[in-house]
Amino acid sequence: MTTDTDAAGTNRAATDSTGSKGTGAAVRETRRTTVTNGPGRPGRPRLTRRGIAGAAAGLAGIVLLVLLPLLNLSLPGVLPGPTYTPGSLQLLAMCMLMAAAALTYHLLLGVAGLLSFGHALYFGAGVYGLAIILQNLDIPLLPAMGLTLLIVIVLAHVVGSISLRVSGIPFAMVTLAFAQAGSVIVGRNPDGRTGGDEGLTLRTDNLPDILVGVANTRNLYWLALAVLVAVFIIVTWVQSSRAGHVAAAVRENELRVRVLGLQPYLVKLLIFVVSAILVSIIGMVFLLLQSGAVPRAMSADLTITLLVMVVLGGVGSRWGAVIGGVFYTILDQRLTTLANSDAIAALPDILRVPLSEPLFILGTLFILVVLFLPGGLTGTAQRLAQRRNRSRGTGAGDSAGNDSTGGHAAGGQSTAAARDILEESA
Amino acid sequence: MTAAAQTRPILTVQGLNAHIAGQQVVEDVSFTVPATGITALLGRNGVGKTSTIKAIIGLIERTGAVELDGERIEKEPTFKIIRSGVGYVPEDREVFSKLTVAENLRLAERDAAPRRQLVEELFPDLLARSGQMAGTLSGGQQQMVSLARALLNTNKILLVDEPTKGLAPKIVAEVAETLAEAAKTVPILLVEQNLHVVRQLAGGAVVVSGGRVVHTGNALEFLDDAELTQQLLGVSTEPAAGKTAAKGAAL
Amino acid sequence: MSTVVLLLFTGLGLGALYFLVAAGLSLIYGLMGVLNFAHGAFLTLGAFTGWEIARRTGSDNWGTFLLSLLVGAAAGAAFAAFTEFVLIRRLYQRHIEQVLITVGLSLAAVALFDGIWGTDPVFIQGPAWFKETTEILGARVPNDRFVCIIAAVLVLLALVFFLKNTRYGMIIRAGVENRSMVTALGIDVRKAFTLVFTIGGAAAGLGGVLASHYFGYVSPMLGGSLLIFAFIVTVIGGLGSLTGAAIAAVAVAVLQQFANFYLGGTGDFVVVLALALVLLFRPSGLLGRTS
């Protein structure tokens, strides 16, 4: 991955720098001293320096994002208006939530190697659970969220423990079936609770005022940003915890992990449940942002969207999931605008019909990425950077390890961690 | 052996490497198989003998050079390698259990004129059971099906992987006899744990350890060298001590 | 009694549709390990081409109906063969990527159908006989149910005959059991891949035309909604088993109909519950390989 010899150590440093401050880094630090033997040490001073630089860059990025609603920046072609306008903030907040949701999917697919087609069930449970509770019970927001969370935890345990009896492709089918049951409930509208195809409008009586109304979009934006940062930190932490390492080891070689006396089933269930809990919280914030619940929140389409985001960004990479989520959300929004534009309407049918369907373009793009860009956007960026470095000669590994590609290194890191587990226990 | 060494080898393996799920199972293996007789591929359990065979015919990812009768085959897909004249008798027989014996054999026919008659003569038992599902056969009978699949066609070489594994002594003798008969017309690369069978059949020997070739030479000379056999195979050739030594090796 | 009979035939008709989708899914998965999310799109394309035939040649006669079945099956087969040959083959043995490709294809295809035929359902009429009923044990069963059942039975028989009595059928059966050994006998198993995709696509296309008559309309979502139940059917039946798919298709559909009627519209949950029970007690499905 890098030109120097301490590749494993460098990658870890790169991931450290990518935004996790404190917990994740600390945990990994202890792990490294106990587990890895040798390679990291010579590069230690440089690692720290780069770690600080990376953390500083991450912090600066977050500060910029926090300040965004107070600034008057325009990104024509990407945002519908200047950054302080509710329309732009709404879109940006949506990007944050989708990026966070993609991160939780990364936990399943990238870390534990679980191809789930039922992730929307928990997102939807968050959306609909909170909407229905707020509708029917007179309790404040936080207790309502706690109650929703409780339901999701039970649901995730039940579905997870059944689905994980099979693995691989059958697991994908089974999770899809369970999610479909959820989607059907929403569509059936039992006792008029879910609103059927129309969905539910958020009842705002018991919500804090600062989260209600178009004027307060920026508060919701900040909330979404906070959720994204929190999810990123938690995902990083889970990934670098012992459970994360065992999960990665299971992904590489389940049989061996089982032979070693570890419990792949329980670890996978843990990852499954954590991922479900996180995405349900994202769903609750999504409800607040959208001021309503729509059936799409519980549909297989949503799971597929998350899958597409993760693959577009690059499987196994945290930053890939974030970038994929943001990229997809903006592209989807832009393509929808484009589809309704006069320029498209004027085209002959053979061009107009496909171009006026955003999902056609996104689906095709997705196929092309899978066929021709293994590793997605981050993987490709990394490869390009590497090629450039190689042509420039030695000592250039630094830039490849940093920023956008740091997340991809996370894949490498968990692979290395997986080996650690296998070797350590051997 | 000396006569065989003078002619061109039928199979040349040069620097073969293979991986399964990221783990190297064959490491820089090189050897040749002469154009006549039986060559034994020996080694302890799990040193990569089966993987070597699979890598030769491309059933697992591999790099290196493999030459069959002067043609390079390491880039070819499995089915083309087989069609160019390789008979493969896999470890554990791998008959199609839900197909009948007749179907198993018919599936294996690739020559325009498969040698059905030969197979019927060698394995009269199979003819009688042609309508039976292969999954319901005994281990020995399944091994007959597996051998018959390879013998139906004209081959340049047979790759035979542990044909006597788990079989009763009487069947082992039958299998050995069949192989000896087949070896009159086609060279065989044989993986075999039963050293009596190896003594009985093999001319040359290639010994693998830790995924590498550690010894090549005459099979009998190798097996007569008790110290070397003990060191490389972990078994003594003296039957009495054989069991305990094998156990020690496994630990 | 008449209600039971009516539910039974309605269930069998629906089961016939599930089978037509699940047969291909199960064979494709069994032979190639590919979970084909685009299978619903094959069905929808079959349904729309069948509808186009009916629209252009006047819907109310048997000739048109038979022609639409033929063209629908051909369209499904062509789409499926294209999918295997152009997209799936490049990713040989990389199962996750293969699933992803079919997911992308399904997204793109459904969007394209939206663009061409609109998102609203288009209604379809078959021969007048379809809407008439036949009395069986006091129940007035709509005739289109019988058409679905007969078609599915014929497809099942044809598939069984093909698998049992042809060389390619033998290769497919052997490949479902142990694909690498088939190649190790010198057989180019990729031809069998294209073939199962084509057969699966044809069955799905046929199923699409029949589904449009069973439900009375075609919409771009038609395939997707049947596909999910077909997935359940293939898991319950045992992946790779054609007979398992047939039995599970009937069981699932009939169960669904009865639960919908007697348990207040809970058919879909009962089906998912059945899936959960099968997974708990027999993870490899009713007729799946026990591993």
mmCIF file of C-alpha atoms in Angstrom, chain C residues 22 77 110 115 134 136 248 269:
data_model
loop_
_atom_site.group_PDB
_atom_site.id
_atom_site.type_symbol
_atom_site.label_atom_id
_atom_site.label_comp_id
_atom_site.label_asym_id
_atom_site.label_seq_id
_atom_site.Cartn_x
_atom_site.Cartn_y
_atom_site.Cartn_z
ATOM 1 C CA ALA C 22 -38.658 -19.215 -8.566
ATOM 2 C CA ALA C 77 -35.197 -15.073 -22.418
ATOM 3 C CA VAL C 110 -37.444 -0.656 -13.766
ATOM 4 C CA GLY C 115 -39.959 6.005 -18.659
ATOM 5 C CA THR C 134 -66.137 -22.481 -13.835
ATOM 6 C CA ILE C 136 -66.106 -26.626 -9.004
ATOM 7 C CA ALA C 248 -42.806 -24.388 -1.817
ATOM 8 C CA PHE C 269 -46.705 -12.143 7.607
#
